[in-house]
CSV table of C-alpha atoms and ligand atoms in Angstrom, one decimal:
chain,number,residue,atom,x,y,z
K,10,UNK,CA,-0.7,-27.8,-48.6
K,11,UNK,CA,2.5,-26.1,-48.8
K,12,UNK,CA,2.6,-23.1,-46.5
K,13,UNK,CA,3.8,-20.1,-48.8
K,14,UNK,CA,3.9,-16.3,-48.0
K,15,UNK,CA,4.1,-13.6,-50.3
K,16,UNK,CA,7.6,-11.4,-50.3
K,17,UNK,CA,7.5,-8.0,-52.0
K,18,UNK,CA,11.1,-8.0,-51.7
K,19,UNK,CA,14.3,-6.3,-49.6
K,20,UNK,CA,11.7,-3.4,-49.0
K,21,UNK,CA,9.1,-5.1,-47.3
K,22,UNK,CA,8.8,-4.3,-43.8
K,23,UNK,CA,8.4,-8.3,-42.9
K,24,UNK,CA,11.4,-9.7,-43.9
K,25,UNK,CA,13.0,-13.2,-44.3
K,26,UNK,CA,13.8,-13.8,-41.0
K,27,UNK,CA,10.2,-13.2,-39.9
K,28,UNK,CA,8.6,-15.8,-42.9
K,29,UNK,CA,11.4,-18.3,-41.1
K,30,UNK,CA,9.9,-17.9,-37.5
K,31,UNK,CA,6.1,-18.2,-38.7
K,32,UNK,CA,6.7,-21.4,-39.7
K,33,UNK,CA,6.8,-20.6,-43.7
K,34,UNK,CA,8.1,-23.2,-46.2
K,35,UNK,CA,8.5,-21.4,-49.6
K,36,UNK,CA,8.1,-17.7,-51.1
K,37,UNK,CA,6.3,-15.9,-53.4
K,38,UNK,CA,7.3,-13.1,-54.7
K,39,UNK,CA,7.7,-11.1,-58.3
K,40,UNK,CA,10.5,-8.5,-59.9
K,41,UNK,CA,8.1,-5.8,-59.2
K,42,UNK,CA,10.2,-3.2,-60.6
K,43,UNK,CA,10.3,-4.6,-64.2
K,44,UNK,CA,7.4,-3.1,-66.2
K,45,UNK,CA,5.3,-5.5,-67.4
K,46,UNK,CA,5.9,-6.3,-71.1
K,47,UNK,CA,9.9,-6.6,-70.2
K,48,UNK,CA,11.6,-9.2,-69.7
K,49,UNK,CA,12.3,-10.8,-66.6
K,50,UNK,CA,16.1,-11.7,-67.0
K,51,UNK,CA,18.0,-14.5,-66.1
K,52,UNK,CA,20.2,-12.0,-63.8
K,53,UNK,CA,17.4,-10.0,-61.7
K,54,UNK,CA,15.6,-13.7,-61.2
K,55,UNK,CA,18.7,-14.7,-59.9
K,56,UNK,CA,19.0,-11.7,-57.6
K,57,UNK,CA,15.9,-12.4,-55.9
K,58,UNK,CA,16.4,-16.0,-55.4
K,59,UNK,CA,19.8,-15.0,-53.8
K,60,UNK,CA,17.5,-12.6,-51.4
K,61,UNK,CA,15.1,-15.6,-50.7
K,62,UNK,CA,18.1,-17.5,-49.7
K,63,UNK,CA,19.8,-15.4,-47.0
K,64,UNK,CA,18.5,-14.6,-43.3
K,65,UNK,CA,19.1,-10.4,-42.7
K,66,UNK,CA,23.1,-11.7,-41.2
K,67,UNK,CA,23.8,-13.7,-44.2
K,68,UNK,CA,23.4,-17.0,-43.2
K,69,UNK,CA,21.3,-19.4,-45.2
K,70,UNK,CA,17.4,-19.1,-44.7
K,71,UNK,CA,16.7,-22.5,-46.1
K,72,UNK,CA,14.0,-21.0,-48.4
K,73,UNK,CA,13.3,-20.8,-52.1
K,74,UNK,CA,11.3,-18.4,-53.9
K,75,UNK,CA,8.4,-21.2,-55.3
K,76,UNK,CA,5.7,-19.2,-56.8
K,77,UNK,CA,5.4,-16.3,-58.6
K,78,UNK,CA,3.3,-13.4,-58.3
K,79,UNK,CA,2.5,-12.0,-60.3
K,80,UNK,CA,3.9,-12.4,-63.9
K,81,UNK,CA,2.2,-9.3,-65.0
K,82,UNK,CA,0.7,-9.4,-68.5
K,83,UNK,CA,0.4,-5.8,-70.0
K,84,UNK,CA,-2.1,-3.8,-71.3
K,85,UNK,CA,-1.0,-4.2,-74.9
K,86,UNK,CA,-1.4,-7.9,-74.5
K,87,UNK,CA,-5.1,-7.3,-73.2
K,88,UNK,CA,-6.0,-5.2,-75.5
K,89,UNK,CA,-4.1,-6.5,-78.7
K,90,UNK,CA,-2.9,-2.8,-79.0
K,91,UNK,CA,0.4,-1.8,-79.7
K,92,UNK,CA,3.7,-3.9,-79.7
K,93,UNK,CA,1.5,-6.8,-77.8
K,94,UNK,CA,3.6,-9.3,-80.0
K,95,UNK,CA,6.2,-8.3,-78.8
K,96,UNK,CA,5.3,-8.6,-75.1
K,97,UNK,CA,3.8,-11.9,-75.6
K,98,UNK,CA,7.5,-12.7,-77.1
K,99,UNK,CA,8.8,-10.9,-73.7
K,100,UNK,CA,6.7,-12.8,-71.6
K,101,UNK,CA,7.7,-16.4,-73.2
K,102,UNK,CA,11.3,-15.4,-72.5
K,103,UNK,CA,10.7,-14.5,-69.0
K,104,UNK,CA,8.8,-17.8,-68.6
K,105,UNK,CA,12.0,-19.5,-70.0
K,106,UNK,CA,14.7,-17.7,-67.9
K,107,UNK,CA,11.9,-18.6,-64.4
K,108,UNK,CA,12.0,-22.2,-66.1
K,109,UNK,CA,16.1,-22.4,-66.2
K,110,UNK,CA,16.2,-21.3,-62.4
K,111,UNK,CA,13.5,-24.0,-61.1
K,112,UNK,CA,10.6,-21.7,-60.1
K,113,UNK,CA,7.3,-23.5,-61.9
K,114,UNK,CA,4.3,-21.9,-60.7
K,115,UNK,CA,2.8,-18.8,-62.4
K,116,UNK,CA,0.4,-16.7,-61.1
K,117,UNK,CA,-0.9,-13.7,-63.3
K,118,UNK,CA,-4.3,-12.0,-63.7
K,119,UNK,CA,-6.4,-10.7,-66.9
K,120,UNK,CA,-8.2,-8.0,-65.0
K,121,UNK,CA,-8.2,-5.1,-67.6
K,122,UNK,CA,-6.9,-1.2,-66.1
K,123,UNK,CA,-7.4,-2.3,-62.4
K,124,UNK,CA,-5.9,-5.1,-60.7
K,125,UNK,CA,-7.7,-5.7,-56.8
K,126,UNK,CA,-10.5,-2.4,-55.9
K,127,UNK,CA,-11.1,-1.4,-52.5
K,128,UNK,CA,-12.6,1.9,-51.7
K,129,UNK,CA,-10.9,1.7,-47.9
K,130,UNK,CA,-7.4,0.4,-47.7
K,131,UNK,CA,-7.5,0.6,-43.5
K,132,UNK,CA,-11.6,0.5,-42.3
K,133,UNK,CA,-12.0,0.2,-38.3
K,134,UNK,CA,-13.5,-2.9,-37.1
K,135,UNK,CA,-14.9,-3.2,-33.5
K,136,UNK,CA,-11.7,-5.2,-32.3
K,137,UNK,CA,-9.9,-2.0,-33.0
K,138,UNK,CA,-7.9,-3.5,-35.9
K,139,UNK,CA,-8.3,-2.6,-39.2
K,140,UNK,CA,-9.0,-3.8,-42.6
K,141,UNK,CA,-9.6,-3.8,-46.7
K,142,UNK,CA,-13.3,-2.7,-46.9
K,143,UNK,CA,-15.1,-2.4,-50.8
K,144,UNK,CA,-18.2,0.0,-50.1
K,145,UNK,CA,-20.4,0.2,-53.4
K,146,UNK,CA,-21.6,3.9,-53.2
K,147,UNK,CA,-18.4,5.3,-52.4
K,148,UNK,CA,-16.9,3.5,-55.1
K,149,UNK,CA,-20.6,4.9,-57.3
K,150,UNK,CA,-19.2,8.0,-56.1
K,151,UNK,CA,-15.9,8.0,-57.3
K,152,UNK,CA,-17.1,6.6,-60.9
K,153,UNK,CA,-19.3,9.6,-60.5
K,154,UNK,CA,-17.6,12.5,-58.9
K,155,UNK,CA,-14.2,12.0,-59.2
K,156,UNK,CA,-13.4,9.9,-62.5
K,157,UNK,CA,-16.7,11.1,-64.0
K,158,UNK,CA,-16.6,8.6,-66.5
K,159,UNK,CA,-18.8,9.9,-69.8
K,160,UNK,CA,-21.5,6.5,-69.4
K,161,UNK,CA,-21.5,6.5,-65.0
K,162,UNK,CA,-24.2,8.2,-64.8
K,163,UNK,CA,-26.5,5.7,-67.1
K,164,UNK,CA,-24.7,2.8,-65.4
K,165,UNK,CA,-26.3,3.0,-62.2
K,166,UNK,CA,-29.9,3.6,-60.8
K,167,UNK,CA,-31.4,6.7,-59.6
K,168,UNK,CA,-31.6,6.1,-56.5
K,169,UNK,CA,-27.6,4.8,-56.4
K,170,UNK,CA,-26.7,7.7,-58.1
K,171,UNK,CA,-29.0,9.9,-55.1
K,172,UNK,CA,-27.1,8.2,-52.3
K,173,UNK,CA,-23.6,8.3,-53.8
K,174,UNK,CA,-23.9,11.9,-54.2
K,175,UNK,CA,-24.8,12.8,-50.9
K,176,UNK,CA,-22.0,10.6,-49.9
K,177,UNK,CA,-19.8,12.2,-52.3
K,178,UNK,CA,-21.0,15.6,-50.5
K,179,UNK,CA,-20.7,14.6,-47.3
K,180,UNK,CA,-16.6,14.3,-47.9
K,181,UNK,CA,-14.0,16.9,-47.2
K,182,UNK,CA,-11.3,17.0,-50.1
K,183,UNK,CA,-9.1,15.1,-48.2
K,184,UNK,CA,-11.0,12.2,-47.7
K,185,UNK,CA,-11.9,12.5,-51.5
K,186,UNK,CA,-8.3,12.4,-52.9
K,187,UNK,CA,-7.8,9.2,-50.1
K,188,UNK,CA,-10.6,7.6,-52.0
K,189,UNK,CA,-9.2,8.5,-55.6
K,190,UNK,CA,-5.7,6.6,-54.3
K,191,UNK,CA,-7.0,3.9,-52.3
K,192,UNK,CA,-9.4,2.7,-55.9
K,193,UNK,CA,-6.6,3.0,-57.9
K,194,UNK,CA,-3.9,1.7,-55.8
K,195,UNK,CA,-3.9,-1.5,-57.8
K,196,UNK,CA,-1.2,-4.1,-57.9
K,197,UNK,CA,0.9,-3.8,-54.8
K,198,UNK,CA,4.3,-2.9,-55.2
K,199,UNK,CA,4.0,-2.7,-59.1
K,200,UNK,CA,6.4,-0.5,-61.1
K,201,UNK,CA,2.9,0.7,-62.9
K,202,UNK,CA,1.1,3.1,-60.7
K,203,UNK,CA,-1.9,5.1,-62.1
K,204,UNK,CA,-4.0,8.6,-61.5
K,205,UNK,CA,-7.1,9.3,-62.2
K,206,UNK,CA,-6.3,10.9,-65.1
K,207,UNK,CA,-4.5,7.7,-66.2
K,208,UNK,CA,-7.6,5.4,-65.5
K,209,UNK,CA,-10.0,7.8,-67.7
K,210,UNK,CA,-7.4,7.5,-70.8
K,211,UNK,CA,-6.7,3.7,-70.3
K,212,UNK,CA,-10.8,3.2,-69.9
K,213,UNK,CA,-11.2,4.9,-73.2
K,214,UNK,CA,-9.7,2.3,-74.9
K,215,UNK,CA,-11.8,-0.3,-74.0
K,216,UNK,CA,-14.4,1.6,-75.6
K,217,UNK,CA,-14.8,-1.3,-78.1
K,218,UNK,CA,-13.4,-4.2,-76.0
K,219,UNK,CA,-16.5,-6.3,-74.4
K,220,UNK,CA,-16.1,-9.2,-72.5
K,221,UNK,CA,-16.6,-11.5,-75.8
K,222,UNK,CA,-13.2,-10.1,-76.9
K,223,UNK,CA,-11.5,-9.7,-73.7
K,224,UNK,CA,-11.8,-13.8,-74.2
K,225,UNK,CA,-11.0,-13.9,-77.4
K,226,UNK,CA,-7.9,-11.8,-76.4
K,227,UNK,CA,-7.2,-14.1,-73.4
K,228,UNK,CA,-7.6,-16.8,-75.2
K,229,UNK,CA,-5.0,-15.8,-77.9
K,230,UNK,CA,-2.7,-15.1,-75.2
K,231,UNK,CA,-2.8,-18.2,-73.9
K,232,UNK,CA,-2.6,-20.3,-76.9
K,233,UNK,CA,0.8,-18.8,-77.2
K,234,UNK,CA,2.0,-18.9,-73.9
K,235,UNK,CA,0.7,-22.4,-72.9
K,236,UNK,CA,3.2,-24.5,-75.3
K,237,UNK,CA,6.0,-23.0,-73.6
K,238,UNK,CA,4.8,-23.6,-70.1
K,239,UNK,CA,4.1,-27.2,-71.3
K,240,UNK,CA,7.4,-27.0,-72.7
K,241,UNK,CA,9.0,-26.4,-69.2
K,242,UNK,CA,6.8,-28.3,-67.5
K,243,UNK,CA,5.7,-25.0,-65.7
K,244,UNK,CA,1.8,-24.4,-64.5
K,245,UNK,CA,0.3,-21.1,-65.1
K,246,UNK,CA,-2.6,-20.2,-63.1
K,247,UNK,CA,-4.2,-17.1,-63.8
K,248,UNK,CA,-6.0,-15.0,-60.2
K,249,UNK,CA,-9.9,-14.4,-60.6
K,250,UNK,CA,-11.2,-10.7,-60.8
K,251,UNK,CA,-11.0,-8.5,-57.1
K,252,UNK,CA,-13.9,-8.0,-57.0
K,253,UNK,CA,-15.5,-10.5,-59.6
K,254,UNK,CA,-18.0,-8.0,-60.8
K,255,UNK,CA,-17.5,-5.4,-63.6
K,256,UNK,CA,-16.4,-2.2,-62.3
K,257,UNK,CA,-16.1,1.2,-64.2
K,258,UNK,CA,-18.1,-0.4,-67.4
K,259,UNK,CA,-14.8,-2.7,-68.4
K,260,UNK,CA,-15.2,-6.4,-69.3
K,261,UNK,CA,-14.3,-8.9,-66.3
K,262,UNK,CA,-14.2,-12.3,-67.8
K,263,UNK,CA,-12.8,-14.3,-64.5
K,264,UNK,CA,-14.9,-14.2,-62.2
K,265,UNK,CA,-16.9,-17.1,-62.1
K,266,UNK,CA,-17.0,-21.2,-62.0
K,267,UNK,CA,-18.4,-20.6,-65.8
K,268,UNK,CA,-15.9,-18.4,-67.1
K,269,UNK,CA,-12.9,-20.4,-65.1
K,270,UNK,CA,-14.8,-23.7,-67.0
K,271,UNK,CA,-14.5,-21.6,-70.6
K,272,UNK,CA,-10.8,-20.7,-70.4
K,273,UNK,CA,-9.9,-24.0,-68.9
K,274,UNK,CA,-11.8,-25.8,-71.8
K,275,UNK,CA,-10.3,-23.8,-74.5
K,276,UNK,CA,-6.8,-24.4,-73.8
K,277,UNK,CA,-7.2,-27.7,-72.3
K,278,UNK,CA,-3.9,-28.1,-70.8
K,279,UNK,CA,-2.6,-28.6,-67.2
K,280,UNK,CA,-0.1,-25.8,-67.5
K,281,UNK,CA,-3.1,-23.8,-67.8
K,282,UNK,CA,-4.2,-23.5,-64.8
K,283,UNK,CA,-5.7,-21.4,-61.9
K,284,UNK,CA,-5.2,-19.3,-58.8
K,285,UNK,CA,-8.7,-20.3,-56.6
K,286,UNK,CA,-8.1,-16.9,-54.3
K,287,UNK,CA,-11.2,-17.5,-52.0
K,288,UNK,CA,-11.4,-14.0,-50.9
K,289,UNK,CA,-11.7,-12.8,-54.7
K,290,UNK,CA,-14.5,-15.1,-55.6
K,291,UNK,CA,-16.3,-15.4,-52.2
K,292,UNK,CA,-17.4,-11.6,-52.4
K,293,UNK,CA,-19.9,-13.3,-55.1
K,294,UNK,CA,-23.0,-15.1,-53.0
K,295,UNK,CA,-23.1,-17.2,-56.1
K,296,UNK,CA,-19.7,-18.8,-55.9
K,297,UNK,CA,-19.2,-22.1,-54.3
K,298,UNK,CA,-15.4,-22.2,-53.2
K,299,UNK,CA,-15.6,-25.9,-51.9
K,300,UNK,CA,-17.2,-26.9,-54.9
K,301,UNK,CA,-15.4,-25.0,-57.2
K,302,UNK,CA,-12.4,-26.6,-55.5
K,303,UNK,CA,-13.9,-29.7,-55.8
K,304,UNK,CA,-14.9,-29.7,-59.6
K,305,UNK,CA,-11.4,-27.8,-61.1
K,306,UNK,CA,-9.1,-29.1,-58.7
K,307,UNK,CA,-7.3,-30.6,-61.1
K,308,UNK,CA,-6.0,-27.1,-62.6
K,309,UNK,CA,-5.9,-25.5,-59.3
K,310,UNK,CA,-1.9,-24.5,-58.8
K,311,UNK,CA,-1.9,-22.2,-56.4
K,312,UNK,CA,-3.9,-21.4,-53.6
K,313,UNK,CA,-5.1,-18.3,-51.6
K,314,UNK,CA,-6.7,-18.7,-48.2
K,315,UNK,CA,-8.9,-15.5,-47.5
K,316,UNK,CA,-12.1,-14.5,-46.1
K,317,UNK,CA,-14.7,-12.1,-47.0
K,318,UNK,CA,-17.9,-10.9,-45.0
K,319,UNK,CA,-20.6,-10.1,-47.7
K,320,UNK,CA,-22.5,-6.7,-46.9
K,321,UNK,CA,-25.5,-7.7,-49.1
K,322,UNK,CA,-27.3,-10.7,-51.0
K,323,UNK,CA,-26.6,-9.1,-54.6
K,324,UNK,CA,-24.0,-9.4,-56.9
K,325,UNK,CA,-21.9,-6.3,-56.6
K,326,UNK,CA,-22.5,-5.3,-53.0
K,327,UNK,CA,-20.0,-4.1,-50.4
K,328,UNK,CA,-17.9,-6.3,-48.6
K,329,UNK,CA,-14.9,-6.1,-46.1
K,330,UNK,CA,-12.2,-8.5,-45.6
K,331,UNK,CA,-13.1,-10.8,-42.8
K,332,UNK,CA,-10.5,-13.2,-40.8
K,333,UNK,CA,-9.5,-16.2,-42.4
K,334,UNK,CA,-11.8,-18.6,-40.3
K,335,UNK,CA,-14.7,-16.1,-40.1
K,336,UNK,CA,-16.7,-14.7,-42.9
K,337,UNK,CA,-18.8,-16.1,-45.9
K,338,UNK,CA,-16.4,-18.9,-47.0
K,339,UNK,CA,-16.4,-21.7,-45.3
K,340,UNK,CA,-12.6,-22.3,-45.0
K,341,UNK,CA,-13.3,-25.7,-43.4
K,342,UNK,CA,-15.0,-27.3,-46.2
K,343,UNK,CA,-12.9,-25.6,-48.7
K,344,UNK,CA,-9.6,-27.1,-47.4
K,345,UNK,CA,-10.9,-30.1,-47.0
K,346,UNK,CA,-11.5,-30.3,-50.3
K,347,UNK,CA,-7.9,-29.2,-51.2
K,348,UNK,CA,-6.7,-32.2,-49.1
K,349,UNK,CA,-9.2,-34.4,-51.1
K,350,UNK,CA,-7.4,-32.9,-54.2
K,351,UNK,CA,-4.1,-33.2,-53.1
K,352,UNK,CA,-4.6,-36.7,-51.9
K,353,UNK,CA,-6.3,-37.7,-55.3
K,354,UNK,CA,-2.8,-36.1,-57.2
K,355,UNK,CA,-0.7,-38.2,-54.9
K,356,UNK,CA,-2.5,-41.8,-55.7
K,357,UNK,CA,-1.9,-40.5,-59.7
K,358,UNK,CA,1.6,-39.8,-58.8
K,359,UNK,CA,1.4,-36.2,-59.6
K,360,UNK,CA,4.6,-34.7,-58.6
K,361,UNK,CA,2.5,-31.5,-58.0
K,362,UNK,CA,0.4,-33.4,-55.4
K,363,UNK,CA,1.3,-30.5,-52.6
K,364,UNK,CA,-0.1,-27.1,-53.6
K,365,UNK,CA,0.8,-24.2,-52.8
K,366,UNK,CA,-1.4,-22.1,-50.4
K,367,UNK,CA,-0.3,-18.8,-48.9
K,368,UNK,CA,-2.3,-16.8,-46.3
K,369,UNK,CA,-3.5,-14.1,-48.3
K,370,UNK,CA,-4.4,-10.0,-47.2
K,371,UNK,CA,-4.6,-10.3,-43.4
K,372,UNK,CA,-6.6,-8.0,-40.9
K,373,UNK,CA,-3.8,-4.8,-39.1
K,374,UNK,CA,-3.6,-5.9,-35.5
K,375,UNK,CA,-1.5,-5.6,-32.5
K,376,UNK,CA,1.8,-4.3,-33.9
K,377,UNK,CA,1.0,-3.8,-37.2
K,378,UNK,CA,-1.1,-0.6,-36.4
K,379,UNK,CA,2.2,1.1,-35.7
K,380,UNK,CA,4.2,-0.7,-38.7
K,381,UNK,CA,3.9,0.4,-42.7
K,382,UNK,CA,3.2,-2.4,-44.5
K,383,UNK,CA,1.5,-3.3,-47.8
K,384,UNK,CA,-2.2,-2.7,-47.2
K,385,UNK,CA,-3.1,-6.0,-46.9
K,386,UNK,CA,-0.1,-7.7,-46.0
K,387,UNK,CA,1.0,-7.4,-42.5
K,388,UNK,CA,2.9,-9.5,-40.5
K,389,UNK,CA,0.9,-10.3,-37.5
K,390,UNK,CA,-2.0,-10.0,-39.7
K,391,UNK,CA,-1.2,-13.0,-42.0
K,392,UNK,CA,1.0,-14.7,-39.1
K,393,UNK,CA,-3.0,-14.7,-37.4
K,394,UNK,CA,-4.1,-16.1,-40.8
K,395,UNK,CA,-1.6,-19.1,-41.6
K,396,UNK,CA,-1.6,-20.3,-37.9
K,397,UNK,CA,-5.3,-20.8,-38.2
K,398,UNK,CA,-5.4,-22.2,-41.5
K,399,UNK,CA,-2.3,-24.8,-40.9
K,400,UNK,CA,-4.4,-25.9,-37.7
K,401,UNK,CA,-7.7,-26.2,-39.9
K,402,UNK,CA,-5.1,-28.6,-42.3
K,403,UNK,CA,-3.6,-30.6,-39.2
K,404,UNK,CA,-6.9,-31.2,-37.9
K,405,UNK,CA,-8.9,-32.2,-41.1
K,406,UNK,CA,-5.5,-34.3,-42.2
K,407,UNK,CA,-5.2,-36.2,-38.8
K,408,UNK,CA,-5.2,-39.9,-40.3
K,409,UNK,CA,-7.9,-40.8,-38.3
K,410,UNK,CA,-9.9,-38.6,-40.1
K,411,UNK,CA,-8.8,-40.8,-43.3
K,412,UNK,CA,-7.3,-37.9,-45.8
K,413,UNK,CA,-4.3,-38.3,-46.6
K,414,UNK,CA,-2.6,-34.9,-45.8
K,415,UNK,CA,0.9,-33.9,-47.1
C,26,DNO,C1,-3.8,-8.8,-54.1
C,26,DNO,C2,-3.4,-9.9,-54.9
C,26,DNO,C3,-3.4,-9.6,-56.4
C,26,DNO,C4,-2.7,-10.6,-57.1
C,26,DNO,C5,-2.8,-10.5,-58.6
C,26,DNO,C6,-2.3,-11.7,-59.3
C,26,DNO,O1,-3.5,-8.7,-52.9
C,26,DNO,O2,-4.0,-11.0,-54.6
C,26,DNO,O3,-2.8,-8.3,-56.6
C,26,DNO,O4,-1.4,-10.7,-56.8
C,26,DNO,O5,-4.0,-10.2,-59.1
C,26,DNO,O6,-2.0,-11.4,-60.6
């Protein structure tokens, strides 16, 4: 695996100098200040690879950026609304101008409105840390309370509805407006922030959009995206839903091993590939990481090593963000599946035969309680995170353990 770490760029409180020292060996990082739907230019890519480059004094870091994340698509696109042509047209050129500077993985997402949903952005655990928590009745109660979406209150039972609003009740305004920014606080670092009131208008146009045509839309999408990647010998690889369930009545269409298989199928293509985050997809009981690594390892280009503690048995429940070797995925067997994949690539003489993994979200402890980071992405945090994770890979890759390991 090749030890990556997600750069949000010169504003980021952990900076180049820090990846260096924990041991990183590429970046990831996007032009988060271009909307999505623009292009990305040969210029600004350039700028950012120059920033990758360079230690805080100047001198050379010895990293590249590697992967990006996230090559937004827009809302147009998703919806087939609008000038989506055009930003399909955007978004080839961008892939073009990424292509001419040497970065070849991809990373995007087709969640509709609402990229990654947590109802608590900084939730006390007993070590006195904190981390990303998704609590099902507070989030009922925002649908509820605070979006009051027309169809919420038909959408859940009775007695979900009962306990969200004495939830809801039980909340000074304060902690009611932290809810309302924490659910919508979406893609980090992304140029598009939303309100409420935003939400409500964007969710109205998906009044006629079910997960059928969300496909069909994806599906479009790629068909004219793929050819270029193929072209450039890039690899897309789209992140599943966070969480994979549908929220707020919209369409979710990746969230499972099934609608990964569909997608895959339909533009069958190894530039059309995937993101297998384990932290998305494990806060489903239903999804088998090591087994979903195992079966579409093939397409899998990019990797994200997180863990989540499941609340409940059901599809939907609450969950929190657990520590990378703790919690319901079993990180073990998963990477050792990624070294089976890797060393299968390798004996085909794939020149992608090292993926990419980066340590993804991370829990706030020791000094990142008194930095501002990213929620999700501190330093020690993820420093905690990759440590562990590298030693899992040393271990399971020792050659007397007979994987080949890269
Ligand atoms: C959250 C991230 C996501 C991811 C996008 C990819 O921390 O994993 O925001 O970057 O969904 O498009």
């Amino acid at each position: 695996m090749r030890q990556t770490w997600r750069w949000f760029g010169p504003a980021d409180t952990t900076g180049i100098d820090d990846m260096v020292q924990a041991g990183v060996e590429g970046v990831v990082s996007a032009l988060h200040h271009v909307p999505s739907g623009a292009v990305w230019t040969a210029e600004e890519i350039a700028r950012r690879q120059d920033e990758v480059r360079r230690h805080g004094d100047g001198s050379a870091s010895n990293l590249e950026w590697e992967v990006v994340e996230s090559l937004p698509v827009s809302e147009a696109i998703k919806k087939q609304r609008g000038e989506w042509r055009e930003h399909v047209a955007a978004y080839r050129e961008s892939l073009e101008n990424l292509a001419a500077a040497g970065i070849e993985t991809i990373c995007y997402n087709f969640m509709p409105v609402l990229d990654w949903t947590r109802t608590d952005l900084a939730w006390r655990l007993p070590h006195g840390g904190t981390c990303m928590r998704f609590d099902y009745f507070d989030f009922v109660a925002f649908d509820l309370f605070i979006l009051e979406r027309d169809r919420a209150k038909t959408d859940y039972p009775e007695d979900v509805v009962g306990e969200a609003e004495r939830r809801f009740r039980a909340m000074t305004t304060v902690m009611q407006s932290t809810l309302a920014i924490n659910v919508t606080c979406g893609l980090p670092g992304a140029a598009d922030h939303m309100t409420t009131k935003d939400v409500r208008a964007h969710l109205a146009e998906y009044d006629s959009i079910d997960a059928q045509r969300l496909r069909r839309h994806y599906i479009d999408f790629l068909s004219e995206v793929v050819p270029t990647a193929e072209k450039h010998g890039l690899r897309l690889c789209c992140h599943p839903d966070d969480p994979p369930f549908p929220l707020l009545g919209l369409p979710r269409v990746m969230s499972t091993e099934d609608d990964y298989r569909k997608v895959m199928d339909a533009v069958d293509s190894p530039a059309n590939g995937i993101t297998l985050c384990a932290g998305s997809l494990g806060a489903r009981p239903d999804n088998d990481l090591p087994g979903m690594m195992s079966r579409l390892g093939d397409r899998v280009h990019f990797l994200h090593l997180r863990n989540v503690k499941r609340e409940g048995d059901g599809i939907g429940d609450s969950f929190h963000e657990a520590e990378h070797l703790g919690g319901d995925v079993d990180m073990v067997a998963l990477i050792a599946e990624v070294l089976k994949e890797e060393a299968r690539r390798k004996a085909n003489g794939r020149t992608d035969h090292q993926i990419p993994m980066r340590p993804d979200h991370g829990q706030h402890i020791l000094d990142d309680l008194k930095r501002q980071s990213q929620p999700g992405y501190p330093t020690v945090g993820r420093l905690r995170g990759l440590a562990e994770l590298r030693g899992v890979a040393k271990a399971l890759g020792h050659a007397r353990l007979g994987i080949d390991h890269e």
